[in-house]
Amino acid sequence: MSSMPKLSVFQAAMAQSASEETRAEDLFNKQKTCFASDATKTYEWRIDQLDRLIRMLKDNYERFRDASRNDFKAAVQENVFEVSACIASTEFTKSQLREWMKPAEAPLPKFLAASGHKGVVYREPYGVALIICPFNGPLLLSLRPAVAALSAGNPCILKLSEALPATDELLLELIPKYFEPEALSAVVGGKDVVTKLLSLPFDFIFLTGSVGVGKVVMRAAAENLTPVLLELGGQNPAIVDETANIPDAAKKIVWGAMAWGGQWCTSPGYAVVHESIADQFVAECKKAVVALYGPDPKSNSDYSRVISPAAVERLASLIDPQKVVYGGKSDAPARYLDPTILYPISWSDKIMQDEIFGPMLPILTYSDLGQLLAKIKSMPKPLAGYVFSRNQKAIDRVMQSLSFGGGAVNQTNVFLFIESMPYGGVGSAGIGNYYGKYGYDSLTHAKSVLVSPPDVAIDHLYPPYTKEKVQAVNQWFDY
């Protein structure tokens, strides 16, 4: 009698949704108990978790790289970046953590300081964190939030994206080998598992995902008044004015729109170009596609694939064949879509109605910067914004007028690589930010404590309230 085939870790997890719900609740209870013991609040515990994460990534570097390639068929550099950036982010946090954990002294009113009082702000972890991971950053958008949570003293559970079977299988195998379940765990599953997780009274929820999922998470969090950090998305503008370096702008915007198969939440969603340079810009974009990916991107290993056949079909449905000036072909079973440039596009075109999330660049034109800014401001706030110009007054006007999560001047996407700058959305693009110290602060509560000498009283607080005591209240506003 032949033996039954052995299920992979991922297959087993997917096949047992009910047991995964039970496992998720068990993990949550273990982490709650661990946090209640105060073990996670020590510097040693936090450093140990970061060390474990670094070891897991370095010991299995090639396996993680290959898993990312299998899930995404991504360019080599993008696979390597996924792993290397997680290691670098964790090592940076390790190097700064002791300083971040120090209580900070706050200025006090002069009379309090003179009488020996001190104001101290402690950063304390919230508790058990749920991190809901997207598909488009297999490691970066799961482990980078975990670094913020663990460094801040929060045990966490990763809810992995079902769209990444190779990466999920590897994480489900390795996390239990490198971490205690009460510190870091991972689960995978469909709607039932997510519903179960969101019903649990987590102390913090971190989501990277769509606006629609963000609303679901925020409603669930409201039941327990749980704080949230939401990294969402939007249609990100790249404004190119008449003074821009046109070949440079075209190459950077095309790369930003096509890298990772266009599936990065900060990818330029569209370019809007001054009408006087539009034709030149379009010509340079077409040159840039060939320079970056060659005449046959489908056979170029430096050009990444789309996450699924269904995603390719959705993207292809957005294309107006009459407006394709480059690309436009797709192969859904191969998860392939040409790097596609569309021009001229209007604000009412179908492709402009929502975030694209694929390797396509619609190009619009404008004649008046003020009218353009008013139009962009009438739309949902984008996660990222870019401006290409040599005119500092125009750059300043865009930066001061437009609200967006983060972005760049004469560049795209690269601000994502900088650990010392905050990353996060605003409005419909998200709530809160992370990276480095900003992530540590977001995953901790600022606890203010006034320390009074045991033998010093603030007499004007106590009755009877004389005229002098009432006047003394003004001292509280003199710093």
PDB file of N, CA and C in Angstrom, residues 178-210:
ATOM      1  N   TYR A 178      13.291  29.738  14.395  1.00  0.00           N
ATOM      2  CA  TYR A 178      14.136  30.823  14.883  1.00  0.00           C
ATOM      3  C   TYR A 178      13.499  31.626  16.013  1.00  0.00           C
ATOM      4  N   PHE A 179      12.178  31.530  16.168  1.00  0.00           N
ATOM      5  CA  PHE A 179      11.494  32.347  17.168  1.00  0.00           C
ATOM      6  C   PHE A 179      10.617  31.480  18.070  1.00  0.00           C
ATOM      7  N   GLU A 180      10.479  31.922  19.301  1.00  0.00           N
ATOM      8  CA  GLU A 180       9.465  31.346  20.176  1.00  0.00           C
ATOM      9  C   GLU A 180       8.101  31.856  19.717  1.00  0.00           C
ATOM     10  N   PRO A 181       7.069  31.010  19.756  1.00  0.00           N
ATOM     11  CA  PRO A 181       5.759  31.437  19.239  1.00  0.00           C
ATOM     12  C   PRO A 181       5.179  32.628  19.996  1.00  0.00           C
ATOM     13  N   GLU A 182       5.584  32.786  21.259  1.00  0.00           N
ATOM     14  CA  GLU A 182       5.064  33.918  22.021  1.00  0.00           C
ATOM     15  C   GLU A 182       5.710  35.245  21.629  1.00  0.00           C
ATOM     16  N   ALA A 183       6.747  35.195  20.766  1.00  0.00           N
ATOM     17  CA  ALA A 183       7.398  36.416  20.293  1.00  0.00           C
ATOM     18  C   ALA A 183       6.954  36.776  18.883  1.00  0.00           C
ATOM     19  N   LEU A 184       7.125  35.854  17.953  1.00  0.00           N
ATOM     20  CA  LEU A 184       6.759  36.094  16.556  1.00  0.00           C
ATOM     21  C   LEU A 184       6.196  34.811  15.969  1.00  0.00           C
ATOM     22  N   SER A 185       5.032  34.928  15.356  1.00  0.00           N
ATOM     23  CA  SER A 185       4.393  33.791  14.703  1.00  0.00           C
ATOM     24  C   SER A 185       3.781  34.252  13.391  1.00  0.00           C
ATOM     25  N   ALA A 186       3.470  33.283  12.543  1.00  0.00           N
ATOM     26  CA  ALA A 186       2.837  33.598  11.261  1.00  0.00           C
ATOM     27  C   ALA A 186       1.689  32.642  11.016  1.00  0.00           C
ATOM     28  N   VAL A 187       0.627  33.148  10.421  1.00  0.00           N
ATOM     29  CA  VAL A 187      -0.511  32.326  10.029  1.00  0.00           C
ATOM     30  C   VAL A 187      -0.886  32.688   8.600  1.00  0.00           C
ATOM     31  N   VAL A 188      -1.559  31.780   7.936  1.00  0.00           N
ATOM     32  CA  VAL A 188      -2.041  32.040   6.588  1.00  0.00           C
ATOM     33  C   VAL A 188      -3.442  31.458   6.490  1.00  0.00           C
ATOM     34  N   GLY A 189      -4.242  32.032   5.629  1.00  0.00           N
ATOM     35  CA  GLY A 189      -5.612  31.536   5.497  1.00  0.00           C
ATOM     36  C   GLY A 189      -6.479  32.575   4.825  1.00  0.00           C
ATOM     37  N   GLY A 190      -7.711  32.211   4.568  1.00  0.00           N
ATOM     38  CA  GLY A 190      -8.629  33.070   3.857  1.00  0.00           C
ATOM     39  C   GLY A 190      -9.442  33.966   4.765  1.00  0.00           C
ATOM     40  N   LYS A 191     -10.642  34.264   4.286  1.00  0.00           N
ATOM     41  CA  LYS A 191     -11.510  35.217   4.974  1.00  0.00           C
ATOM     42  C   LYS A 191     -11.823  34.786   6.399  1.00  0.00           C
ATOM     43  N   ASP A 192     -12.027  33.478   6.616  1.00  0.00           N
ATOM     44  CA  ASP A 192     -12.383  33.004   7.959  1.00  0.00           C
ATOM     45  C   ASP A 192     -11.267  33.286   8.957  1.00  0.00           C
ATOM     46  N   VAL A 193     -10.025  33.076   8.528  1.00  0.00           N
ATOM     47  CA  VAL A 193      -8.894  33.319   9.418  1.00  0.00           C
ATOM     48  C   VAL A 193      -8.758  34.807   9.718  1.00  0.00           C
ATOM     49  N   VAL A 194      -8.916  35.632   8.693  1.00  0.00           N
ATOM     50  CA  VAL A 194      -8.830  37.080   8.897  1.00  0.00           C
ATOM     51  C   VAL A 194      -9.936  37.552   9.833  1.00  0.00           C
ATOM     52  N   THR A 195     -11.138  37.038   9.609  1.00  0.00           N
ATOM     53  CA  THR A 195     -12.263  37.424  10.469  1.00  0.00           C
ATOM     54  C   THR A 195     -11.991  37.043  11.919  1.00  0.00           C
ATOM     55  N   LYS A 196     -11.438  35.846  12.129  1.00  0.00           N
ATOM     56  CA  LYS A 196     -11.103  35.408  13.476  1.00  0.00           C
ATOM     57  C   LYS A 196     -10.054  36.324  14.098  1.00  0.00           C
ATOM     58  N   LEU A 197      -9.012  36.612  13.357  1.00  0.00           N
ATOM     59  CA  LEU A 197      -7.955  37.481  13.882  1.00  0.00           C
ATOM     60  C   LEU A 197      -8.506  38.853  14.259  1.00  0.00           C
ATOM     61  N   LEU A 198      -9.334  39.403  13.388  1.00  0.00           N
ATOM     62  CA  LEU A 198      -9.851  40.747  13.654  1.00  0.00           C
ATOM     63  C   LEU A 198     -10.854  40.771  14.805  1.00  0.00           C
ATOM     64  N   SER A 199     -11.361  39.607  15.191  1.00  0.00           N
ATOM     65  CA  SER A 199     -12.276  39.559  16.336  1.00  0.00           C
ATOM     66  C   SER A 199     -11.525  39.535  17.664  1.00  0.00           C
ATOM     67  N   LEU A 200     -10.216  39.249  17.607  1.00  0.00           N
ATOM     68  CA  LEU A 200      -9.427  39.164  18.834  1.00  0.00           C
ATOM     69  C   LEU A 200      -8.994  40.559  19.289  1.00  0.00           C
ATOM     70  N   PRO A 201      -8.904  40.780  20.595  1.00  0.00           N
ATOM     71  CA  PRO A 201      -8.569  42.125  21.103  1.00  0.00           C
ATOM     72  C   PRO A 201      -7.071  42.427  21.044  1.00  0.00           C
ATOM     73  N   PHE A 202      -6.546  42.524  19.838  1.00  0.00           N
ATOM     74  CA  PHE A 202      -5.148  42.910  19.682  1.00  0.00           C
ATOM     75  C   PHE A 202      -4.930  44.304  20.260  1.00  0.00           C
ATOM     76  N   ASP A 203      -3.700  44.579  20.628  1.00  0.00           N
ATOM     77  CA  ASP A 203      -3.360  45.887  21.178  1.00  0.00           C
ATOM     78  C   ASP A 203      -2.927  46.870  20.101  1.00  0.00           C
ATOM     79  N   PHE A 204      -2.600  46.348  18.920  1.00  0.00           N
ATOM     80  CA  PHE A 204      -2.210  47.205  17.798  1.00  0.00           C
ATOM     81  C   PHE A 204      -2.410  46.397  16.517  1.00  0.00           C
ATOM     82  N   ILE A 205      -2.881  47.069  15.461  1.00  0.00           N
ATOM     83  CA  ILE A 205      -3.033  46.416  14.158  1.00  0.00           C
ATOM     84  C   ILE A 205      -2.299  47.240  13.108  1.00  0.00           C
ATOM     85  N   PHE A 206      -1.468  46.548  12.341  1.00  0.00           N
ATOM     86  CA  PHE A 206      -0.672  47.170  11.280  1.00  0.00           C
ATOM     87  C   PHE A 206      -1.083  46.513   9.970  1.00  0.00           C
ATOM     88  N   LEU A 207      -1.607  47.302   9.056  1.00  0.00           N
ATOM     89  CA  LEU A 207      -2.041  46.779   7.759  1.00  0.00           C
ATOM     90  C   LEU A 207      -1.332  47.489   6.627  1.00  0.00           C
ATOM     91  N   THR A 208      -0.830  46.720   5.683  1.00  0.00           N
ATOM     92  CA  THR A 208      -0.465  47.254   4.376  1.00  0.00           C
ATOM     93  C   THR A 208      -1.414  46.619   3.377  1.00  0.00           C
ATOM     94  N   GLY A 209      -2.189  47.436   2.684  1.00  0.00           N
ATOM     95  CA  GLY A 209      -3.174  46.872   1.773  1.00  0.00           C
ATOM     96  C   GLY A 209      -3.963  47.944   1.054  1.00  0.00           C
ATOM     97  N   SER A 210      -5.124  47.566   0.584  1.00  0.00           N
ATOM     98  CA  SER A 210      -5.966  48.477  -0.197  1.00  0.00           C
ATOM     99  C   SER A 210      -6.825  49.341   0.716  1.00  0.00           C
TER     100      SER A 210
END
